[in-house]
XYZ file of C-alpha atoms in Angstrom:
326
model
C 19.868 -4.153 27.245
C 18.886 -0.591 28.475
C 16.488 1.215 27.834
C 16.948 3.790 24.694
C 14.327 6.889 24.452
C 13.221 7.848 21.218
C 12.116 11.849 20.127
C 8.854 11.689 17.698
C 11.268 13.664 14.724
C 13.670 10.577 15.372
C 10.829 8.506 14.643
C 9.285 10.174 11.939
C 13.088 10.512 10.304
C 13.466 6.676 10.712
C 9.778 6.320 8.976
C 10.449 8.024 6.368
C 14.127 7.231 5.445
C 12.439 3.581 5.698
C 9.239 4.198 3.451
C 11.756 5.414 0.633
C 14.086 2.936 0.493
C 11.278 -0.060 0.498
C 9.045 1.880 -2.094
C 12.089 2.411 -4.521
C 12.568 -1.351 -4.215
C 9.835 -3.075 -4.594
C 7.193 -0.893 -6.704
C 7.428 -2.808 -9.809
C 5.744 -5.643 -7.703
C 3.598 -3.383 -6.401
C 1.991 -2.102 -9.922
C 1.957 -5.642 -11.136
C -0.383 -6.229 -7.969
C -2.909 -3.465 -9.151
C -2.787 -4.232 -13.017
C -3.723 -8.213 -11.859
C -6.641 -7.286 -9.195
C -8.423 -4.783 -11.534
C -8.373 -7.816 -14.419
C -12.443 -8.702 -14.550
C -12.647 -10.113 -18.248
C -10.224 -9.926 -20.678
C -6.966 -11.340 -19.344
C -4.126 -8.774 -20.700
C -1.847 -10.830 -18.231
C -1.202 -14.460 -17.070
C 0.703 -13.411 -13.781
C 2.908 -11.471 -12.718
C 6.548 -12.027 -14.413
C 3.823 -12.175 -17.616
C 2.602 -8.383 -16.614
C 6.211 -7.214 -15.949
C 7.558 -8.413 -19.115
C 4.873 -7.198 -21.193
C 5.121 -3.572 -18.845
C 8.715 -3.348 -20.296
C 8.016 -4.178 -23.557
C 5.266 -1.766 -24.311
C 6.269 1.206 -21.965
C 9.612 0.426 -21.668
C 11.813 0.041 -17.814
C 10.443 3.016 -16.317
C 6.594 1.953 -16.937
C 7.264 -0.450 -14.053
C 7.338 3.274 -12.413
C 4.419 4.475 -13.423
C 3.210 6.501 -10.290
C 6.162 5.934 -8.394
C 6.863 9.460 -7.658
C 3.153 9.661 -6.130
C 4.527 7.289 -3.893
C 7.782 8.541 -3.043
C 6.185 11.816 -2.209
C 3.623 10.901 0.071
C 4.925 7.699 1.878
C 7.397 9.571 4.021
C 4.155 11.507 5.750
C 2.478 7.601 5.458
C 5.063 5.512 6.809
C 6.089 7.873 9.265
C 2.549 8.597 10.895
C 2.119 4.827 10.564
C 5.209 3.585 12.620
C 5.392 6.657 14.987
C 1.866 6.473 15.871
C 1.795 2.932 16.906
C 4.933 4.013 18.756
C 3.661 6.696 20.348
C 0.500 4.278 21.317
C 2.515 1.408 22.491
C 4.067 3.444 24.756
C 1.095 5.590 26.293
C -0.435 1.798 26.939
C 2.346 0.266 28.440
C 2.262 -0.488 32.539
C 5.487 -1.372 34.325
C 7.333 -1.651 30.601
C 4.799 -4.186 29.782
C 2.437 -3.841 26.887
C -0.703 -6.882 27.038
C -1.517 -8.290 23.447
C -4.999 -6.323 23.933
C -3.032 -3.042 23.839
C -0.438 -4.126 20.840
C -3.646 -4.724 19.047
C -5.141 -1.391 19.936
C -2.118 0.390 19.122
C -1.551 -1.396 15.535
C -5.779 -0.237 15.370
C -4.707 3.671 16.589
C -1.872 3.577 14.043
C -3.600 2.273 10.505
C -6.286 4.763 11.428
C -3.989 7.721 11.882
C -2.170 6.862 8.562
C -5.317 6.614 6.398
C -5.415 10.778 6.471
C -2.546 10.222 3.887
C -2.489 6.536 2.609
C -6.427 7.476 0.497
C -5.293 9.819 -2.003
C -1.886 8.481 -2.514
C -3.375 5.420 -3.844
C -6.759 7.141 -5.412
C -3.418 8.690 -7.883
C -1.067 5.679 -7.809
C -3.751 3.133 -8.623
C -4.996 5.584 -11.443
C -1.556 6.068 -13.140
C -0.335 1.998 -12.512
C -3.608 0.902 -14.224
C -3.572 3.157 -17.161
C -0.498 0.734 -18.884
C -3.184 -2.535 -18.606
C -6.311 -0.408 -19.616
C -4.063 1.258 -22.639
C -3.226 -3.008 -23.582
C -6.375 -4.203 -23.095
C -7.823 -1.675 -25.801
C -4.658 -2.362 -28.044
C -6.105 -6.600 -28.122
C -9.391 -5.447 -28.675
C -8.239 -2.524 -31.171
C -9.063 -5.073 -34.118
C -12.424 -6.213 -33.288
C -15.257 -2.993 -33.757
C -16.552 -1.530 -30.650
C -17.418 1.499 -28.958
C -14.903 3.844 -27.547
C -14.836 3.752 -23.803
C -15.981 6.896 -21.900
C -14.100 9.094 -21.259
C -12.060 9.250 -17.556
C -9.662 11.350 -15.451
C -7.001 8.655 -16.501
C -7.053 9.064 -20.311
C -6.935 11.993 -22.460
C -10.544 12.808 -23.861
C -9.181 13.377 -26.896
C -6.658 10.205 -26.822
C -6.374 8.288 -30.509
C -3.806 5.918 -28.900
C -4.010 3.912 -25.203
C -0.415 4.027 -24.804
C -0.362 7.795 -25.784
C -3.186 8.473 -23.045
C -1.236 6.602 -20.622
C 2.105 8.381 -21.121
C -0.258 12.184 -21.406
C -1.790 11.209 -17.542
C 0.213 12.679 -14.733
C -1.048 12.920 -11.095
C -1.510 16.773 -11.224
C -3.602 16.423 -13.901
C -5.737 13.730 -12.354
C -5.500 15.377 -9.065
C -7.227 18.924 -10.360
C -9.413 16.745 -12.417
C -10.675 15.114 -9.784
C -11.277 18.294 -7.495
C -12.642 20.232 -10.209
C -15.271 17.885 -10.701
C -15.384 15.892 -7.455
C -13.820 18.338 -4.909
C -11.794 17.067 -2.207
C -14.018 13.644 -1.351
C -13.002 13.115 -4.947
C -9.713 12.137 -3.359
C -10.844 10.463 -0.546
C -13.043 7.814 -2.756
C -12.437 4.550 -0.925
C -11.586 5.772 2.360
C -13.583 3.339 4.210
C -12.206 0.546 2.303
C -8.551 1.589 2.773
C -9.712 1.794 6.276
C -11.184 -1.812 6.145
C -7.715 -2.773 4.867
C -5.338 -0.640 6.618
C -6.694 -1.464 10.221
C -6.990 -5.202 10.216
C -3.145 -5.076 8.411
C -2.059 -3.021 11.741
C -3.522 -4.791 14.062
C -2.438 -7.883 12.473
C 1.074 -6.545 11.519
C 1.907 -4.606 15.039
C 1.815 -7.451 17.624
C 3.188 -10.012 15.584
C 6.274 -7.547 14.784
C 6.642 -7.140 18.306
C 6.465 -10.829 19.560
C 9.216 -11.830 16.512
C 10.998 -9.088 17.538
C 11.333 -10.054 21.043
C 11.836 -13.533 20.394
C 15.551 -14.357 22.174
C 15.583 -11.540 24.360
C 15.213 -12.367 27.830
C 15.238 -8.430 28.929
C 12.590 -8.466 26.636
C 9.717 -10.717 26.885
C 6.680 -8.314 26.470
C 8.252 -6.384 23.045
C 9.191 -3.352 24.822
C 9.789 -0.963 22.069
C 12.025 1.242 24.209
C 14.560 -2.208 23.890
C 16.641 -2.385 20.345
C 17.019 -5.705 18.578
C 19.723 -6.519 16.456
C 19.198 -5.202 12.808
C 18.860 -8.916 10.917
C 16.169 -9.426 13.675
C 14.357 -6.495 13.117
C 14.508 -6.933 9.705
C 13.303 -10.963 9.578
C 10.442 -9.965 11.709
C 9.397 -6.922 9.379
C 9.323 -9.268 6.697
C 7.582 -12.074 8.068
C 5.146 -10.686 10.077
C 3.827 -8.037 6.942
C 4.437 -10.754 4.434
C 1.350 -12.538 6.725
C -0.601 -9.584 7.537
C -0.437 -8.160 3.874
C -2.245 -12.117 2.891
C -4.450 -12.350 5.653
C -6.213 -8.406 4.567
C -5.592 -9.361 0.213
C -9.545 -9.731 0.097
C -10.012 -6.191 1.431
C -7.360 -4.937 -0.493
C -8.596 -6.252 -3.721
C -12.210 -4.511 -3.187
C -10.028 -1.113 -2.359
C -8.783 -1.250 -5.691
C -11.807 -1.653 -7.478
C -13.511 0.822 -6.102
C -10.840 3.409 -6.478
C -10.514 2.676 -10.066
C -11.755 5.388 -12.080
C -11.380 4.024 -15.704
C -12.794 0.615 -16.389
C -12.172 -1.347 -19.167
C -14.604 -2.657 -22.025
C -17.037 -4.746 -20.056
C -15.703 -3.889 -16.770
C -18.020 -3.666 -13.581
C -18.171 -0.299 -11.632
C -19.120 -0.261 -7.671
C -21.520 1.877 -5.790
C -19.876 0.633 -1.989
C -18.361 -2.049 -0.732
C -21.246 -4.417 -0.206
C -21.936 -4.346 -4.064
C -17.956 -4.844 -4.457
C -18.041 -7.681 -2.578
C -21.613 -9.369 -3.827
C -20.164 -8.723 -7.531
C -16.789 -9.777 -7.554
C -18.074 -13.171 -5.910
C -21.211 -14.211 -7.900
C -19.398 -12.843 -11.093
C -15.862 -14.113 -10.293
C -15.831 -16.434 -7.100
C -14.324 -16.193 -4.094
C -10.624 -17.001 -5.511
C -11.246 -13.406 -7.142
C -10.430 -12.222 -3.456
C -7.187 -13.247 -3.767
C -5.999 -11.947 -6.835
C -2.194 -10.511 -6.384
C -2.272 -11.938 -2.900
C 1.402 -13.328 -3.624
C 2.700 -9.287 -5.611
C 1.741 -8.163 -2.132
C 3.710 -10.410 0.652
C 6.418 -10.534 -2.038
C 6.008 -6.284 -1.754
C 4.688 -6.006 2.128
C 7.541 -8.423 3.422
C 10.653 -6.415 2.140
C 8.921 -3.045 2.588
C 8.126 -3.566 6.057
C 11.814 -5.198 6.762
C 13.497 -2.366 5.419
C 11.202 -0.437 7.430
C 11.925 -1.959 10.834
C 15.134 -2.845 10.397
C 15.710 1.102 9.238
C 13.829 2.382 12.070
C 15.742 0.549 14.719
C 18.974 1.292 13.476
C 17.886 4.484 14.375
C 19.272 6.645 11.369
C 16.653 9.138 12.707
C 18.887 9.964 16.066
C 22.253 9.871 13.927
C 20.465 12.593 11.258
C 19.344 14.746 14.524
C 22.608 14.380 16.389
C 24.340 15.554 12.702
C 22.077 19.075 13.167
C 22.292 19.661 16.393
């Protein structure tokens, strides 16, 4: 097969076109992950078909949306610095066409860093708006029972009689000034080192293993070449697989993330000063199967994302869309 050169807007096209498709797909999962990790006490929900369901029923189909457009505006810029970075890495540390599983590593390291500049605030807003449905049912059980109001958060309106009502009043413009008004702009960085924690291991982890599925059957191809294109089922196969194992293997780190970029806690919910006191809670209050909470939302939202992804990106709809303008 010979060798096919890629331009960086071709790249960050194909990146793009890719993160929009898989978000639109699969963020329902997604939001059902969040609402199940930030679950301390109470149980609102029992999994998640249970946290769907009862999504639907209280906020109706398009709750299962709830910060979806966060997402759909900021994971072109993410998934395109994400896939064209480790690109543009694999290729600087290739010798001879031939890229060593040290440097697939380092690239997949090089890329999760690069993308964290966007991936922190999108989910500071996305986690705020997807938890604001369970916090909004957690106070609707409890309504019955006398107890203090919680405090008052960037989520919920200060002035909210209703959960539901505070949920459907929080937008991620409001929550975005809020939180620079108050917190300027590390307000929307909160967590960065924990996305980092998350986001590096899952490309470094995610990268090679792409590459070695990818080039499994090739003979022109032994070393995962990028330059080389696979067919589009294979591409797509070893998107899912290889993020449906990397998005497992990092479900501890992504489970602290969340915590600690959740704002509003419910009624006898622990907050976090870092991510050593995340850690030392969450295990001596909940044990170490707390790590693992919505491991299974996020291969079941990690594997099709990153298949439509690759198989997207080397289709290369990025070249056809330049070729159409030029």
């Amino acid at each position: 097969m010979p060798e096919k050169k890629v331009s960086l807007p071709a790249k960050l096209i194909n990146g793009g076109v890719a993160g929009l498709v898989g978000v639109t797909c699969v963020f329902p999962i997604d939001l059902a992950k969040t609402r199940l990790q930030n679950q301390q006490g109470a149980r609102v929900y029992s999994g998640m078909l249970d946290c769907l369901t009862k999504t639907i029923r209280t906020e109706g189909y398009f709750g299962m949306y709830r910060g979806a457009a966060v997402n759909l505006t900021l994971v072109t810029p993410e998934k395109a610095i994400k896939l064209a970075a480790n690109d543009v890495f694999r290729q600087q540390l290739s010798k001879d066409g031939k890229l060593p599983l040290w440097g697939e590593i380092l690239a997949g390291c090089g890329a999760g860093t690069c993308q964290v500049v966007v991936t922190t605030p999108m989910e500071m807003l996305k986690i705020q708006l997807q938890d604001a449905g369970r916090l909004a049912a957690q106070r609707s059980v409890s309504a019955s029972a006398p107890a203090a109001s919680p405090a008052p958060s960037l989520v919920a309106s200060r002035t909210a009689q209703s959960g539901h009502a505070a949920a459907r009043r929080a937008s991620a413009t409001s929550i975005t000034l809020e939180l620079l008004r108050t917190r300027g702009l590390r307000g929307l960085y909160r967590g960065t080192g924990a996305t980092l924690l998350r986001d590096v291991p899952f490309s470094m982890i995610y990268f090679p293993l792409f590459a070695k599925l990818n080039a499994v059957g090739r003979r022109e191809d032994l070393h995962g070449n990028p330059q080389h294109r696979a067919p589009f089922m294979q591409s797509f196969m070893a998107g899912c697989a290889a993020g449906s194992v990397a998005a497992v293997a990092v479900t501890p780190l992504d489970v602290i993330k969340t915590r600690l970029q959740t704002l509003q806690k419910g009624e006898g919910e622990d907050s976090y000063r870092g991510i050593i006191d995340c850690t030392r809670r969450i295990l001596s209050r909940e044990g170490p199967l707390a790590f693992l909470k919505g491991a299974t939302c996020r291969a079941l939202v990690i594997a099709p994302l990153f298949g439509i992804a690759q198989g997207v990106y080397f289709l290369g709809i990025g070249e056809k869309v330049l070729g159409l303008l030029g």
